[in-house]
mmCIF file of C-alpha atoms in Angstrom:
data_model
loop_
_atom_site.group_PDB
_atom_site.id
_atom_site.type_symbol
_atom_site.label_atom_id
_atom_site.label_comp_id
_atom_site.label_asym_id
_atom_site.label_seq_id
_atom_site.Cartn_x
_atom_site.Cartn_y
_atom_site.Cartn_z
ATOM 1 C CA MET W 1 -4.185 -12.222 -0.160
ATOM 2 C CA PRO W 2 -1.593 -11.588 -2.959
ATOM 3 C CA ASP W 3 1.969 -12.466 -2.606
ATOM 4 C CA PRO W 4 4.148 -9.532 -2.098
ATOM 5 C CA THR W 5 7.048 -8.524 -4.291
ATOM 6 C CA VAL W 6 10.297 -9.638 -2.832
ATOM 7 C CA CYS W 7 13.160 -7.211 -3.085
ATOM 8 C CA PHE W 8 16.083 -9.623 -2.920
ATOM 9 C CA THR W 9 19.754 -8.463 -3.188
ATOM 10 C CA ASP W 10 20.638 -6.548 -6.401
ATOM 11 C CA ALA W 11 17.195 -7.050 -7.854
ATOM 12 C CA CYS W 12 15.845 -4.517 -10.354
ATOM 13 C CA TYR W 13 12.054 -4.522 -10.358
ATOM 14 C CA SER W 14 9.623 -2.347 -12.223
ATOM 15 C CA GLN W 15 5.891 -2.624 -12.562
ATOM 16 C CA ARG W 16 3.229 -0.447 -14.140
ATOM 17 C CA GLN W 17 -0.534 -0.947 -13.306
ATOM 18 C CA ASP W 18 -3.105 1.002 -15.344
ATOM 19 C CA ILE W 19 -6.637 0.201 -14.283
ATOM 20 C CA GLN W 20 -9.675 1.511 -16.143
ATOM 21 C CA LEU W 21 -12.959 1.055 -14.276
ATOM 22 C CA ALA W 22 -16.533 1.490 -15.363
ATOM 23 C CA PRO W 23 -18.489 4.078 -13.429
ATOM 24 C CA ASP W 24 -20.323 1.494 -11.313
ATOM 25 C CA ALA W 25 -17.410 -1.065 -11.009
ATOM 26 C CA SER W 26 -15.755 -1.987 -7.678
ATOM 27 C CA LEU W 27 -12.056 -2.845 -7.136
ATOM 28 C CA VAL W 28 -10.000 -4.367 -4.321
ATOM 29 C CA LEU W 29 -6.204 -3.854 -4.910
ATOM 30 C CA MET W 30 -3.369 -4.779 -2.609
ATOM 31 C CA ASP W 31 0.248 -3.978 -3.770
ATOM 32 C CA LEU W 32 2.742 -5.142 -1.325
ATOM 33 C CA VAL W 33 6.637 -5.217 -1.203
ATOM 34 C CA ASN W 34 8.765 -6.754 1.358
ATOM 35 C CA ALA W 35 12.310 -5.968 2.517
ATOM 36 C CA GLY W 36 13.739 -9.166 0.987
ATOM 37 C CA ARG W 37 14.772 -12.565 2.177
ATOM 38 C CA SER W 38 15.366 -11.599 5.780
ATOM 39 C CA ALA W 39 16.374 -15.063 6.820
ATOM 40 C CA ASN W 40 19.229 -14.740 4.398
ATOM 41 C CA GLY W 41 20.265 -11.325 5.815
ATOM 42 C CA GLU W 42 18.732 -9.473 2.882
ATOM 43 C CA ARG W 43 16.983 -6.317 3.973
ATOM 44 C CA TRP W 44 16.156 -3.553 1.528
ATOM 45 C CA ALA W 45 19.283 -4.522 -0.650
ATOM 46 C CA CYS W 46 17.673 -4.380 -4.014
ATOM 47 C CA ALA W 47 19.243 -2.169 -6.713
ATOM 48 C CA SER W 48 16.008 -0.610 -7.735
ATOM 49 C CA PHE W 49 12.207 -0.980 -7.136
ATOM 50 C CA SER W 50 9.983 1.113 -9.320
ATOM 51 C CA SER W 51 6.173 0.938 -9.193
ATOM 52 C CA SER W 52 3.446 2.970 -10.929
ATOM 53 C CA LEU W 53 -0.200 2.586 -10.141
ATOM 54 C CA ARG W 54 -2.892 4.481 -11.970
ATOM 55 C CA VAL W 55 -6.651 4.101 -11.507
ATOM 56 C CA HIS W 56 -9.370 5.822 -13.549
ATOM 57 C CA GLN W 57 -13.157 5.282 -13.097
ATOM 58 C CA GLY W 58 -15.567 6.330 -15.654
ATOM 59 C CA GLY W 59 -12.770 8.169 -17.447
ATOM 60 C CA ARG W 60 -11.803 10.238 -14.375
ATOM 61 C CA ALA W 61 -8.377 9.897 -12.701
ATOM 62 C CA LEU W 62 -8.790 8.562 -9.139
ATOM 63 C CA LEU W 63 -5.095 7.823 -8.418
ATOM 64 C CA ASP W 64 -1.617 8.214 -9.883
ATOM 65 C CA GLU W 65 0.860 6.752 -7.383
ATOM 66 C CA ARG W 66 4.537 6.224 -7.983
ATOM 67 C CA TRP W 67 7.158 4.636 -5.810
ATOM 68 C CA LEU W 68 10.934 4.622 -6.588
ATOM 69 C CA LEU W 69 13.221 2.972 -4.032
ATOM 70 C CA GLU W 70 16.995 3.302 -5.178
ATOM 71 C CA PRO W 71 20.085 3.532 -3.091
ATOM 72 C CA LEU W 72 20.891 6.671 -5.163
ATOM 73 C CA HIS W 73 18.208 8.496 -3.128
ATOM 74 C CA GLY W 74 19.714 7.381 0.210
ATOM 75 C CA HIS W 75 20.873 3.999 1.632
ATOM 76 C CA LEU W 76 17.728 1.792 1.676
ATOM 77 C CA PRO W 77 18.380 -0.061 4.974
ATOM 78 C CA GLU W 78 18.760 3.153 6.765
ATOM 79 C CA ARG W 79 15.705 4.806 5.300
ATOM 80 C CA LEU W 80 13.333 1.751 5.425
ATOM 81 C CA GLY W 81 15.264 -0.562 7.828
ATOM 82 C CA ARG W 82 12.731 -0.547 10.648
ATOM 83 C CA PHE W 83 10.014 -1.768 8.213
ATOM 84 C CA ASP W 84 9.579 -5.372 6.797
ATOM 85 C CA ALA W 85 6.998 -4.312 4.126
ATOM 86 C CA LEU W 86 5.323 -1.356 2.551
ATOM 87 C CA GLY W 87 1.948 -1.587 0.784
ATOM 88 C CA THR W 88 -0.979 0.179 -0.784
ATOM 89 C CA VAL W 89 -4.599 -1.036 -0.242
ATOM 90 C CA LEU W 90 -7.455 0.346 -2.444
ATOM 91 C CA LEU W 91 -11.158 -0.163 -1.956
ATOM 92 C CA ILE W 92 -13.132 1.440 -4.745
ATOM 93 C CA GLY W 93 -16.773 1.354 -5.743
ATOM 94 C CA PRO W 94 -20.270 0.760 -4.407
ATOM 95 C CA ALA W 95 -19.802 -2.822 -3.536
ATOM 96 C CA LEU W 96 -17.234 -2.079 -1.086
ATOM 97 C CA ALA W 97 -18.938 0.523 1.162
ATOM 98 C CA ALA W 98 -19.109 -1.793 4.222
ATOM 99 C CA ALA W 99 -15.462 -2.948 3.739
ATOM 100 C CA ARG W 100 -14.274 0.690 3.472
ATOM 101 C CA GLU W 101 -16.135 1.500 6.824
ATOM 102 C CA ALA W 102 -14.547 -1.569 8.577
ATOM 103 C CA LEU W 103 -11.093 -0.814 7.220
ATOM 104 C CA SER W 104 -11.493 2.838 8.238
ATOM 105 C CA ALA W 105 -12.437 1.757 11.803
ATOM 106 C CA ARG W 106 -9.642 -0.730 12.046
ATOM 107 C CA ALA W 107 -6.802 1.452 10.658
ATOM 108 C CA GLY W 108 -8.048 4.384 12.614
ATOM 109 C CA ALA W 109 -7.278 2.579 15.852
ATOM 110 C CA LEU W 110 -3.529 1.890 14.763
ATOM 111 C CA PRO W 111 -0.652 4.235 15.098
ATOM 112 C CA VAL W 112 -0.617 6.663 12.154
ATOM 113 C CA ILE W 113 2.568 8.403 11.061
ATOM 114 C CA PRO W 114 2.287 11.396 10.899
ATOM 115 C CA PRO W 115 -0.984 11.529 13.055
ATOM 116 C CA ARG W 116 -3.828 12.036 10.565
ATOM 117 C CA ARG W 117 -6.905 10.222 9.852
ATOM 118 C CA ALA W 118 -9.711 10.776 7.238
ATOM 119 C CA HIS W 119 -13.300 9.842 7.552
ATOM 120 C CA LEU W 120 -13.916 7.722 4.479
ATOM 121 C CA LEU W 121 -17.777 7.809 4.118
ATOM 122 C CA HIS W 122 -18.624 6.643 0.673
ATOM 123 C CA GLN W 123 -15.401 7.638 -0.960
ATOM 124 C CA PRO W 124 -12.752 5.136 -2.146
ATOM 125 C CA ALA W 125 -10.296 4.133 0.470
ATOM 126 C CA TRP W 126 -6.670 4.397 0.019
ATOM 127 C CA VAL W 127 -4.325 3.010 2.596
ATOM 128 C CA ARG W 128 -0.504 3.136 2.623
ATOM 129 C CA GLY W 129 1.206 0.893 5.256
ATOM 130 C CA ALA W 130 4.666 0.332 6.466
ATOM 131 C CA HIS W 131 5.089 -2.759 8.699
ATOM 132 C CA PRO W 132 7.578 -3.265 11.288
ATOM 133 C CA PRO W 133 9.385 -6.460 11.962
ATOM 134 C CA GLY W 134 7.857 -9.039 14.265
ATOM 135 C CA GLY W 135 4.224 -8.270 13.532
ATOM 136 C CA GLY W 136 3.417 -11.054 11.068
ATOM 137 C CA HIS W 137 2.348 -9.652 7.722
ATOM 138 C CA PHE W 138 -0.254 -7.403 6.165
ATOM 139 C CA GLY W 139 -3.515 -9.161 6.572
ATOM 140 C CA GLY W 140 -2.205 -11.908 8.782
ATOM 141 C CA ASP W 141 -4.781 -11.850 11.548
ATOM 142 C CA PRO W 142 -6.882 -11.344 9.190
ATOM 143 C CA ALA W 143 -6.823 -7.459 9.169
ATOM 144 C CA PRO W 144 -6.410 -5.718 5.929
ATOM 145 C CA VAL W 145 -3.430 -3.707 7.242
ATOM 146 C CA GLY W 146 -0.781 -4.324 9.877
ATOM 147 C CA PRO W 147 0.485 -2.018 12.548
ATOM 148 C CA GLY W 148 2.178 1.199 11.627
ATOM 149 C CA VAL W 149 -0.265 2.830 8.957
ATOM 150 C CA VAL W 150 1.455 5.551 7.273
ATOM 151 C CA GLY W 151 -1.581 7.163 5.783
ATOM 152 C CA LEU W 152 -5.278 6.574 5.549
ATOM 153 C CA SER W 153 -7.231 8.837 3.177
ATOM 154 C CA SER W 154 -10.176 8.953 1.039
ATOM 155 C CA LEU W 155 -9.562 9.787 -2.658
ATOM 156 C CA PRO W 156 -10.627 13.353 -3.820
ATOM 157 C CA PRO W 157 -14.432 13.996 -3.534
ATOM 158 C CA GLY W 158 -16.558 13.199 -6.530
ATOM 159 C CA ARG W 159 -14.144 10.413 -7.558
#
């Protein structure tokens, strides 16, 4: 389990991940960000959080995801205050078929906001999660996602 990015008070964080996969390659990727140092009273007090994630496989685009969290777009504690963490989980490739099915079954049993579920079959899995306080952390039990899944989707067919 990777360590999450910590959005401490007045932090300005920017990351860009560009991933190029061979046609038969597999990838597990978890990108997590938490609300800050809650024990110090810091919750979504960063100045800016910017993240870009692009994944290509065999020269074809699978995902282009961008997050921008800034107070300019609305007071972050009001917009995100009920969540301790946000995250993206990707499972791509033939070696992860069983893991995608398990993730789909587990995440499908959790509350989804808005209510929607996708049957993943053999497609890459893409999960976005928002985790409320008091529930441990993503992967803590050892589930791949915690309660409050925002979206569970397969990537576009043929990708």
